[in-house]
Short mmCIF file of C-alpha atoms and ligand atoms in Angstrom, two decimals:
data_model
loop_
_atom_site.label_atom_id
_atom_site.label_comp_id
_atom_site.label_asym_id
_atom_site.label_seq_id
_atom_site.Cartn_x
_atom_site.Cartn_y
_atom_site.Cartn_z
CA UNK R 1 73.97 -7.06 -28.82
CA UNK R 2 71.29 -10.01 -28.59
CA UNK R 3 68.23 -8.31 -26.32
CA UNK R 4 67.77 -10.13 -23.22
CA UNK R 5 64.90 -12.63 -23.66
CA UNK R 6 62.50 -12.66 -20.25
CA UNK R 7 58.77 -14.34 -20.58
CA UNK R 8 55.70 -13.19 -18.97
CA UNK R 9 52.71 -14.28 -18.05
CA UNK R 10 49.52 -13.93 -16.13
CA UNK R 11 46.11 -16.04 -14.82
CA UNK R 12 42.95 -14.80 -13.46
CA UNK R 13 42.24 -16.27 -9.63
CA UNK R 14 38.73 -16.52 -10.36
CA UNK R 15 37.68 -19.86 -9.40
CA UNK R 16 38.87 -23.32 -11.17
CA UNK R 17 41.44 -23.32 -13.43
CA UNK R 18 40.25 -25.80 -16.87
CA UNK R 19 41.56 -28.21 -19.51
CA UNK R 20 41.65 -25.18 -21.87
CA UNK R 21 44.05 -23.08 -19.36
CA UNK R 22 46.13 -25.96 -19.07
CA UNK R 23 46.92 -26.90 -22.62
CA UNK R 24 46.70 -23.24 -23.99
CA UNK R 25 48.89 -21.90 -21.16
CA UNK R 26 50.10 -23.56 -18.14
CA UNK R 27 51.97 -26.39 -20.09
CA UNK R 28 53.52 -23.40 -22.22
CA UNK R 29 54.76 -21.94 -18.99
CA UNK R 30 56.13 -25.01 -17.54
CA UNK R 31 57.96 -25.16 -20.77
CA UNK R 32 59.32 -21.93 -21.17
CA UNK R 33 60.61 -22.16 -17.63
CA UNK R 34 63.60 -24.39 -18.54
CA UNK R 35 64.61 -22.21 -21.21
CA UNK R 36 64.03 -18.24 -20.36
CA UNK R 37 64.09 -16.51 -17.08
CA UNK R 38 60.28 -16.09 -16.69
CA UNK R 39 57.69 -14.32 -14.51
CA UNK R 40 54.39 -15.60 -13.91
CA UNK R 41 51.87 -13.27 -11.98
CA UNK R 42 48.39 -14.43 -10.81
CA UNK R 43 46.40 -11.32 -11.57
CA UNK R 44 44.18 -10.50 -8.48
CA UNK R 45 43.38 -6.86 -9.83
CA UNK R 46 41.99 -8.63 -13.05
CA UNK R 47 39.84 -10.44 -11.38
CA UNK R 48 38.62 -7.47 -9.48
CA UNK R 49 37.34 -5.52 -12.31
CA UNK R 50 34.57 -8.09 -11.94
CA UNK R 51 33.22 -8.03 -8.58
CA UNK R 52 34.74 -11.09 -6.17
CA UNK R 53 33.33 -12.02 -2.93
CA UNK R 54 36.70 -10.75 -1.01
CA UNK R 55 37.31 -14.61 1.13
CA UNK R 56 36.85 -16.50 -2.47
CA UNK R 57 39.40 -14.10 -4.03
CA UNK R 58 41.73 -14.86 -1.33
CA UNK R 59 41.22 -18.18 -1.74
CA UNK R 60 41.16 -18.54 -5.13
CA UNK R 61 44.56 -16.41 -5.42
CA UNK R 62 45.92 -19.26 -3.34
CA UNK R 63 44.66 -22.12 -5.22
CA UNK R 64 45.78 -20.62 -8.69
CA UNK R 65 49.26 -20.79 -7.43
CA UNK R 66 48.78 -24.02 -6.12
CA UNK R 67 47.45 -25.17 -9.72
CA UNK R 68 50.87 -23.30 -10.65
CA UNK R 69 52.76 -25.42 -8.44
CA UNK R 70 51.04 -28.84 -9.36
CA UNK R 71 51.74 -28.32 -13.24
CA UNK R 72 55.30 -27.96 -12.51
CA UNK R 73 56.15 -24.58 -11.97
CA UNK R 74 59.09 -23.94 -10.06
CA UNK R 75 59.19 -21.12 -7.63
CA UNK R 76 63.34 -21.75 -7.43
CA UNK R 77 63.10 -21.12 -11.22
CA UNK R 78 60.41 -19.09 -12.19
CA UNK R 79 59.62 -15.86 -9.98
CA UNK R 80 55.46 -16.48 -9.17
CA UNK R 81 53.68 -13.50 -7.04
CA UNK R 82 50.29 -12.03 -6.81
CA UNK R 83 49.99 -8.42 -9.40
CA UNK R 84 48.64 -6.64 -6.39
CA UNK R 85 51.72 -6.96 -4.06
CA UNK R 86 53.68 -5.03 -6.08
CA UNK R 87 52.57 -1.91 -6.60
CA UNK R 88 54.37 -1.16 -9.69
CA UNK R 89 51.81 -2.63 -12.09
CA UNK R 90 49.25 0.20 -11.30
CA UNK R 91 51.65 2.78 -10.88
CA UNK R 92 52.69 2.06 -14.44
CA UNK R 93 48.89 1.14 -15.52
CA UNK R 94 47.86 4.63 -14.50
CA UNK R 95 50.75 6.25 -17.04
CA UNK R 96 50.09 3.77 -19.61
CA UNK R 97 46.36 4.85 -19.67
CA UNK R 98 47.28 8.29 -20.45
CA UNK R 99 49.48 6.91 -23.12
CA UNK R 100 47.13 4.11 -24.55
CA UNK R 101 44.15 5.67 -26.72
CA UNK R 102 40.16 5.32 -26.63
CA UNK R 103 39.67 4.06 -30.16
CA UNK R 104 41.53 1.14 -28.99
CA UNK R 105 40.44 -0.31 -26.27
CA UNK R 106 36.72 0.44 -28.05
CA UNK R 107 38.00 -2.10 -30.30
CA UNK R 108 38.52 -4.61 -27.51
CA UNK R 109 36.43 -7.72 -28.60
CA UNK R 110 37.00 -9.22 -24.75
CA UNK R 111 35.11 -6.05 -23.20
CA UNK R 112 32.26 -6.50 -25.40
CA UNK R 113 31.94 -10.11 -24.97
CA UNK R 114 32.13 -9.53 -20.73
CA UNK R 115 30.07 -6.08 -20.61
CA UNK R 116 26.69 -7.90 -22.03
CA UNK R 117 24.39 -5.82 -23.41
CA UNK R 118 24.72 -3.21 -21.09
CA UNK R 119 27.69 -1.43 -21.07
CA UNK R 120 27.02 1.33 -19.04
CA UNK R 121 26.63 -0.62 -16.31
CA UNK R 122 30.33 -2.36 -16.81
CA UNK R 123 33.32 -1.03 -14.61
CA UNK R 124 35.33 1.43 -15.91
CA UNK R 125 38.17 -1.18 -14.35
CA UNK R 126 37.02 -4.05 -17.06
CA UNK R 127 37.06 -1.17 -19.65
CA UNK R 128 40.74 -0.39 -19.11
CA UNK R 129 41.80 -3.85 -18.34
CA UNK R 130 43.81 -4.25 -21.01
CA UNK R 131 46.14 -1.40 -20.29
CA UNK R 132 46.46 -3.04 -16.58
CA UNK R 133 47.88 -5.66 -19.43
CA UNK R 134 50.25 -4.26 -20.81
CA UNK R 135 51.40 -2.91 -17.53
CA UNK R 136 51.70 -5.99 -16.14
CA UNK R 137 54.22 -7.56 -19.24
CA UNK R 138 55.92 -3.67 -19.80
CA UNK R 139 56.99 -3.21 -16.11
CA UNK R 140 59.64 -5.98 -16.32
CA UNK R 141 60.55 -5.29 -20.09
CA UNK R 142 59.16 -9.16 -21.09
CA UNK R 143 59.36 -10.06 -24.45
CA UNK R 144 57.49 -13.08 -24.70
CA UNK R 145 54.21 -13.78 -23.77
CA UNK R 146 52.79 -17.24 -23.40
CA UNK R 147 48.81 -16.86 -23.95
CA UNK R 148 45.63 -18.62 -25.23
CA UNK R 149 44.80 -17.54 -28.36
CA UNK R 150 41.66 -15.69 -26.41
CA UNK R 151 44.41 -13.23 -25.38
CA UNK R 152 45.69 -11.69 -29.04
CA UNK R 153 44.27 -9.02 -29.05
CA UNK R 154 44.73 -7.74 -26.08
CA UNK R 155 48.35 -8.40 -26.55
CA UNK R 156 48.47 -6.51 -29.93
CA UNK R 157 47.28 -3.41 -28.10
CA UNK R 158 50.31 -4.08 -25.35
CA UNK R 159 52.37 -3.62 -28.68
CA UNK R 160 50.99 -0.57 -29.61
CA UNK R 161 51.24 1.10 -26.26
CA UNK R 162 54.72 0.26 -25.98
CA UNK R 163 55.54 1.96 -29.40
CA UNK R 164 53.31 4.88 -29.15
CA UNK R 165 55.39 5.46 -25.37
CA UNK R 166 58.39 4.47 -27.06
CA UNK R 167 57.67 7.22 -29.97
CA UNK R 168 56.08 10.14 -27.41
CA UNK R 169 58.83 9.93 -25.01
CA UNK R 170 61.24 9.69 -28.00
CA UNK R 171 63.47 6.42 -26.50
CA UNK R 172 63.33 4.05 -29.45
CA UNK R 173 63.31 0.51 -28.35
CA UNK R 174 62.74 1.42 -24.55
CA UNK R 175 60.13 -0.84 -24.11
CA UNK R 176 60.54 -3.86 -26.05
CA UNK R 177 57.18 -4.95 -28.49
CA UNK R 178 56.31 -7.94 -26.35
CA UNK R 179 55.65 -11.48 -28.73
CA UNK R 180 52.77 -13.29 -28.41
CA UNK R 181 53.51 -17.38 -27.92
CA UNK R 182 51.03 -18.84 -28.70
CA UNK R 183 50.66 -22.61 -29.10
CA UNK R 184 50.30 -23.98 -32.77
CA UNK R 185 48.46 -27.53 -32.21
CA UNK R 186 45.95 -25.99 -29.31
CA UNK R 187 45.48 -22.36 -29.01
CA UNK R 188 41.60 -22.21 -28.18
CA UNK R 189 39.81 -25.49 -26.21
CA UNK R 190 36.28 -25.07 -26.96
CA UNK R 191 33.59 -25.81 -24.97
CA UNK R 192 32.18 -29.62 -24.52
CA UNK R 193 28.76 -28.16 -24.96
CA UNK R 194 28.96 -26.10 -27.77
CA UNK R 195 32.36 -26.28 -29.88
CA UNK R 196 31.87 -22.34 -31.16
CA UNK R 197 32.18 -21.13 -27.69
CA UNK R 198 35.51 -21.29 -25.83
CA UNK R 199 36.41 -23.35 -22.72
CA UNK R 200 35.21 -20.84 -19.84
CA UNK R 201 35.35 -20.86 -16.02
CA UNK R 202 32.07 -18.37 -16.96
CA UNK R 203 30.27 -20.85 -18.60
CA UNK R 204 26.99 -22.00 -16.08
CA UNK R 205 27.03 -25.49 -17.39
CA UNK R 206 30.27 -27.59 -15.31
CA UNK R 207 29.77 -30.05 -18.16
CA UNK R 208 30.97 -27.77 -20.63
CA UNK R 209 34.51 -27.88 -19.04
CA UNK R 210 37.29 -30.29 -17.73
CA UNK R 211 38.46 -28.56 -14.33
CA UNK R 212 41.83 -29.24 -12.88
CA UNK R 213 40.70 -30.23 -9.60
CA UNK R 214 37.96 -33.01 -11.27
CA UNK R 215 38.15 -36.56 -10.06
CA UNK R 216 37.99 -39.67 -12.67
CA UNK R 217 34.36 -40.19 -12.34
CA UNK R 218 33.79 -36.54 -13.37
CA UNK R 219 36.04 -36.49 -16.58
CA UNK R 220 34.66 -39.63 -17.55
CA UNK R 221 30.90 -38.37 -17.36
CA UNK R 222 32.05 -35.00 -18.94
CA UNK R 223 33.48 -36.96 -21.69
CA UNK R 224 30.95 -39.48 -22.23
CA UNK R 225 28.69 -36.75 -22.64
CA UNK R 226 30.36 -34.17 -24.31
CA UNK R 227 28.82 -33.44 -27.45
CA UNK R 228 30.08 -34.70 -30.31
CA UNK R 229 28.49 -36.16 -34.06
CA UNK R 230 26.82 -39.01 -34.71
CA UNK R 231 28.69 -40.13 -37.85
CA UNK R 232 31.47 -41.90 -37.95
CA UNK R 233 34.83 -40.17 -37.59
CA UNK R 234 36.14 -38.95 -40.84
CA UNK R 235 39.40 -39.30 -42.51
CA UNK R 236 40.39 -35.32 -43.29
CA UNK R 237 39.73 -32.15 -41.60
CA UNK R 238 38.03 -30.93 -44.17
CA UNK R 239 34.85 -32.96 -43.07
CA UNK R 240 35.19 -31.22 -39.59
CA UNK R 241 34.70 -27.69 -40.76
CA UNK R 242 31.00 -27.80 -39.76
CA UNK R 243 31.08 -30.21 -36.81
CA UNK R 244 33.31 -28.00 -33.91
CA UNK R 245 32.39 -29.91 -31.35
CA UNK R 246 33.53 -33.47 -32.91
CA UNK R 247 36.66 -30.93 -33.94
CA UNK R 248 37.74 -29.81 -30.32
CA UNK R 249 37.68 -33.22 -29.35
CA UNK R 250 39.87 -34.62 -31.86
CA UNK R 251 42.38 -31.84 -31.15
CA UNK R 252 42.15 -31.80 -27.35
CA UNK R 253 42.91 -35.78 -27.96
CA UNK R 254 45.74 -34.91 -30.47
CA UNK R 255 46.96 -32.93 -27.76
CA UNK R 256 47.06 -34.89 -24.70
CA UNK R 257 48.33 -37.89 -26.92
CA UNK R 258 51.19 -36.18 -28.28
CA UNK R 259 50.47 -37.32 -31.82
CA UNK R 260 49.51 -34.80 -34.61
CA UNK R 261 45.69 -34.54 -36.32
CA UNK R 262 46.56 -36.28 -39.29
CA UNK R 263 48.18 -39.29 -36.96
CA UNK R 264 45.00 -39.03 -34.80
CA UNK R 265 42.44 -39.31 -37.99
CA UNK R 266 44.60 -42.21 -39.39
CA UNK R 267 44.19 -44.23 -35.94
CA UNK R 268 40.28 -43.22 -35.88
CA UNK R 269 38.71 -42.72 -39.14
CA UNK R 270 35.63 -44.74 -39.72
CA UNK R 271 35.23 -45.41 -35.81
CA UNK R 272 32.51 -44.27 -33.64
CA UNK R 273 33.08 -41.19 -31.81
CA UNK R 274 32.47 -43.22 -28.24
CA UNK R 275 35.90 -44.92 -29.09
CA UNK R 276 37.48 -41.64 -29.36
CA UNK R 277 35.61 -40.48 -26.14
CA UNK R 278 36.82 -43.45 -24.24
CA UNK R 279 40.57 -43.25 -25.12
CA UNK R 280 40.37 -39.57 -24.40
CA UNK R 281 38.77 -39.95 -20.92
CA UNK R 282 41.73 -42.52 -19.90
CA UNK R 283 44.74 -39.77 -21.11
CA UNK R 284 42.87 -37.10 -19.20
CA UNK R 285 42.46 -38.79 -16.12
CA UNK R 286 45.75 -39.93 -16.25
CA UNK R 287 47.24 -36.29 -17.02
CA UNK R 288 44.64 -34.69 -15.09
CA UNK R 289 43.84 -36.10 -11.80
CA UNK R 290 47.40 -36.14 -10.45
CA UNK R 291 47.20 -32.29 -11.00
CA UNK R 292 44.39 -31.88 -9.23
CA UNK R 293 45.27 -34.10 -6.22
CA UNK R 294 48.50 -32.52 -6.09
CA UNK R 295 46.31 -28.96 -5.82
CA UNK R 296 44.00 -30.26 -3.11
CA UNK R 297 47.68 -31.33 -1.10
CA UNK R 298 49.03 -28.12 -1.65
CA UNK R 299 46.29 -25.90 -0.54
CA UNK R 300 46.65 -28.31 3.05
CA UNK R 301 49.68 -25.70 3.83
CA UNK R 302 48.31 -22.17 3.00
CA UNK R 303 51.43 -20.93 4.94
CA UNK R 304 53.71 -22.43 2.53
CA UNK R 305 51.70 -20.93 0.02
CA UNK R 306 51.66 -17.75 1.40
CA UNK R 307 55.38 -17.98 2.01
CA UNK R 308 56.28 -18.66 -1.77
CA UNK R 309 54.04 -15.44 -2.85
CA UNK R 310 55.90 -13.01 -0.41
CA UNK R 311 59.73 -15.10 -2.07
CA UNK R 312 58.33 -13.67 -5.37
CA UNK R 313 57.11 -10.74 -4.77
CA UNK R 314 60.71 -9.34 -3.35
CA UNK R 315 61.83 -10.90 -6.54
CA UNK R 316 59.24 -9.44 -9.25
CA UNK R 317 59.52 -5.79 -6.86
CA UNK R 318 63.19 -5.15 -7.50
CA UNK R 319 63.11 -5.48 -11.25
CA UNK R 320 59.85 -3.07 -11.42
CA UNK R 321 61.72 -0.57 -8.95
CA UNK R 322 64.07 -0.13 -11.25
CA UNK R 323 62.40 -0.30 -14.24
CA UNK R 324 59.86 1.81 -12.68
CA UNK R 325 62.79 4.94 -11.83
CA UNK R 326 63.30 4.76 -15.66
CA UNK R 327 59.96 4.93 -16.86
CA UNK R 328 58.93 8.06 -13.94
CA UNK R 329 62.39 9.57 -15.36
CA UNK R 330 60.75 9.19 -19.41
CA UNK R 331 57.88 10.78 -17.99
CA UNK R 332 59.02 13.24 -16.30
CA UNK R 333 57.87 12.84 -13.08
CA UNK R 334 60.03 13.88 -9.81
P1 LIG Z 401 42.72 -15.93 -18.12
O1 LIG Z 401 42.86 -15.91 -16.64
O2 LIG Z 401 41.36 -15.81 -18.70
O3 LIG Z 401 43.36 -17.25 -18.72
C1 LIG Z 401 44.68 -17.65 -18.37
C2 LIG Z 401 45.37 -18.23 -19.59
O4 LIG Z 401 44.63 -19.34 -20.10
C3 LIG Z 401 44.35 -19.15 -21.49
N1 LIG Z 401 43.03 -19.72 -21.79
C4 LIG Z 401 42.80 -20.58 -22.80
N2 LIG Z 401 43.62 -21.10 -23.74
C5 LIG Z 401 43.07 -21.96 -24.62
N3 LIG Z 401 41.74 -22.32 -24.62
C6 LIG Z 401 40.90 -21.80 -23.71
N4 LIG Z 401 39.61 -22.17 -23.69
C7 LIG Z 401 41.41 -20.89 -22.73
N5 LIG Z 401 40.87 -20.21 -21.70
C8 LIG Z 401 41.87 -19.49 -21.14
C9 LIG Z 401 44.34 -17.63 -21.67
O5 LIG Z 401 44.57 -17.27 -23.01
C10 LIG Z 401 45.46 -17.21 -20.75
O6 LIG Z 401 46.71 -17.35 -21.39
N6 LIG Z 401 44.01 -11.27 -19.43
C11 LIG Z 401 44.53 -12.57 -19.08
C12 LIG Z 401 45.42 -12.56 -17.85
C13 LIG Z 401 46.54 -11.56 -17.90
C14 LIG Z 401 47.73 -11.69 -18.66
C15 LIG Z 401 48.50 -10.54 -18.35
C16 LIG Z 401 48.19 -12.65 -19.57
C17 LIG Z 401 46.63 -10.42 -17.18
N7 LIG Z 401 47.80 -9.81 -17.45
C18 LIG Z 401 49.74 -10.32 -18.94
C19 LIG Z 401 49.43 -12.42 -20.15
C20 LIG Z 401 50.18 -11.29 -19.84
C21 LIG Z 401 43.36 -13.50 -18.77
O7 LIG Z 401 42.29 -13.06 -18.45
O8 LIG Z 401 43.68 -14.82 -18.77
#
């Protein structure tokens, strides 16, 4: 019997959403949605193992489903709710951590990178995030999971866990091993100010990002001073190895144009970068600014909003009820 296909997915309401959410995500969602049932979560308790000023978290829960919404996400399709109304995903979080080992998440690159220097001072929250994780995805059974390359390890562990529960409570293929889909043209958009970095709503500098909500004026000035090289564009990739900011350009532009990097380096090679730069600012503001206007609209009816959450949230609570009775029963709780 073919296993029934469901994708999952979830985004941090911590402030703007960015170019690099967008192509390595959002667009995968709005994909996905005409194909597989899907479920697509905005993760308040994520965002909380970080500490949010409580009236910006509300807000910014709000305005991440609007950027849902404006991409093309359908709430008559796709089931959309906020993690913490349904209660499920730390119910199961809490079992999964006593399933999920230490070595692992020690090996969590993402912790290290967000805990600084001093990790003792870190929340034990951001530590265990990633079995909050695989909660999230193993509470409705999903087995596909649309993510930014950023996000692959983090989903390898959510594999393990659900074979090391599948193994200890001896109920082979009782969680499915949840697939990574990842996109192959764009799965990391690097930063505009230093192309080894990724594209980060963390990073201080607002010039090192494209934000959903920017207007024309804004990507163009991002653009036009995004850094790039100061050769001429080459005709292979091989030239690009050591230049990753002139690199993340030509793929964000391969991207947004719909034509592949060889295609790209045909049309460009021996041009100035500022040729690139301007053809790139027109497709973005063209893709771009309708999203973000469409965001700005949206957040004009929080009730609406609000209303679309709660829809979901019945939705996304039934399946993890019942999931939920099976996974207590596993266990062996009453
Ligand atoms: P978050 O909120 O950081 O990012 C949301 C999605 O955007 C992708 N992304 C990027 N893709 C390409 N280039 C970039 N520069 C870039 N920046 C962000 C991320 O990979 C992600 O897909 N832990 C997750 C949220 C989460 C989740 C889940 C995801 C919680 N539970 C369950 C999937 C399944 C996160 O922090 O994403």
């Amino acid at each position: 019997m073919e296993k029934k296909r469901l994708v999952f997915s979830g985004v941090q309401p911590t402030g703007n959403l960015h170019l690099g959410n967008y192509l390595g995500a959002l667009k995968n969602f709005v994909s996905l949605q005409k194909e597989m049932n899907c479920i697509y979560c905005v993760v308040d308790l994520h965002a909380i193992t970080v500490f949010q000023n409580p009236n910006e978290l509300r807000n910014n829960v709000l305005e991440t489903l609007a950027s849902f919404l404006a991409t093309g996400l359908d709430p008559d399709k796709s089931i959309i709710f906020n993690q913490s109304s349904v209660s499920g995903h730390t119910e199961l979080a809490w079992i999964l951590n006593c399933v999920s080992k230490i070595g692992w998440l020690n090996r969590m690159t993402q912790f290290k990178d967000k805990a600084g220097s001093d990790k003792e001072k870190a929340s034990v929250g951001l530590y265990i995030y990633p079995n909050l994780m695989a909660a999230d995805i193993l509470l409705y059974k999903a087995t596909h999971v649309p993510v930014g390359a950023d996000q692959k390890q983090h989903l390898e562990l959510s594999r393990d866990i659900a074979q090391k529960f599948n193994n200890d409570f001896n109920c082979k293929d009782f969680f499915p091993l949840p697939e990574p889909l990842i996109s192959k043209n764009i799965s990391r958009v690097m930063s505009l100010r230093d192309g080894t970095k990724k594209m980060s709503k963390s990073e201080e500098s607002d010039y090192s990002r494209i934000n959903l909500k920017d207007t024309k004026d804004e990507i163009s000035k991002k653009i036009k001073k995004a850094k790039s090289d100061s050769n001429q564009i080459p005709d292979n990739l091989k030239d690009l190895d050591t230049k990753p900011e002139a690199l993340n350009l030509i793929n964000i532009y391969s991207e947004i144009s719909n034509n592949n990097i060889e295609k790209v380096l045909n049309e460009m090679s021996g041009k100035e970068y500022s040729f690139l730069k301007t053809k790139l600012a027109d497709l973005l503001i063209s893709e771009i600014t309708p999203v973000g206007k469409e965001i700005k609209k949206l957040l004009g009816d929080k009730a609406h909003l609000e209303q679309i959450l709660q829809k979901g949230k019945e939705k996304a609570n039934i399946i993890a009820e019942e999931n939920l009775k099976n996974i207590r029963e596993k266990v062996g709780l009453i």
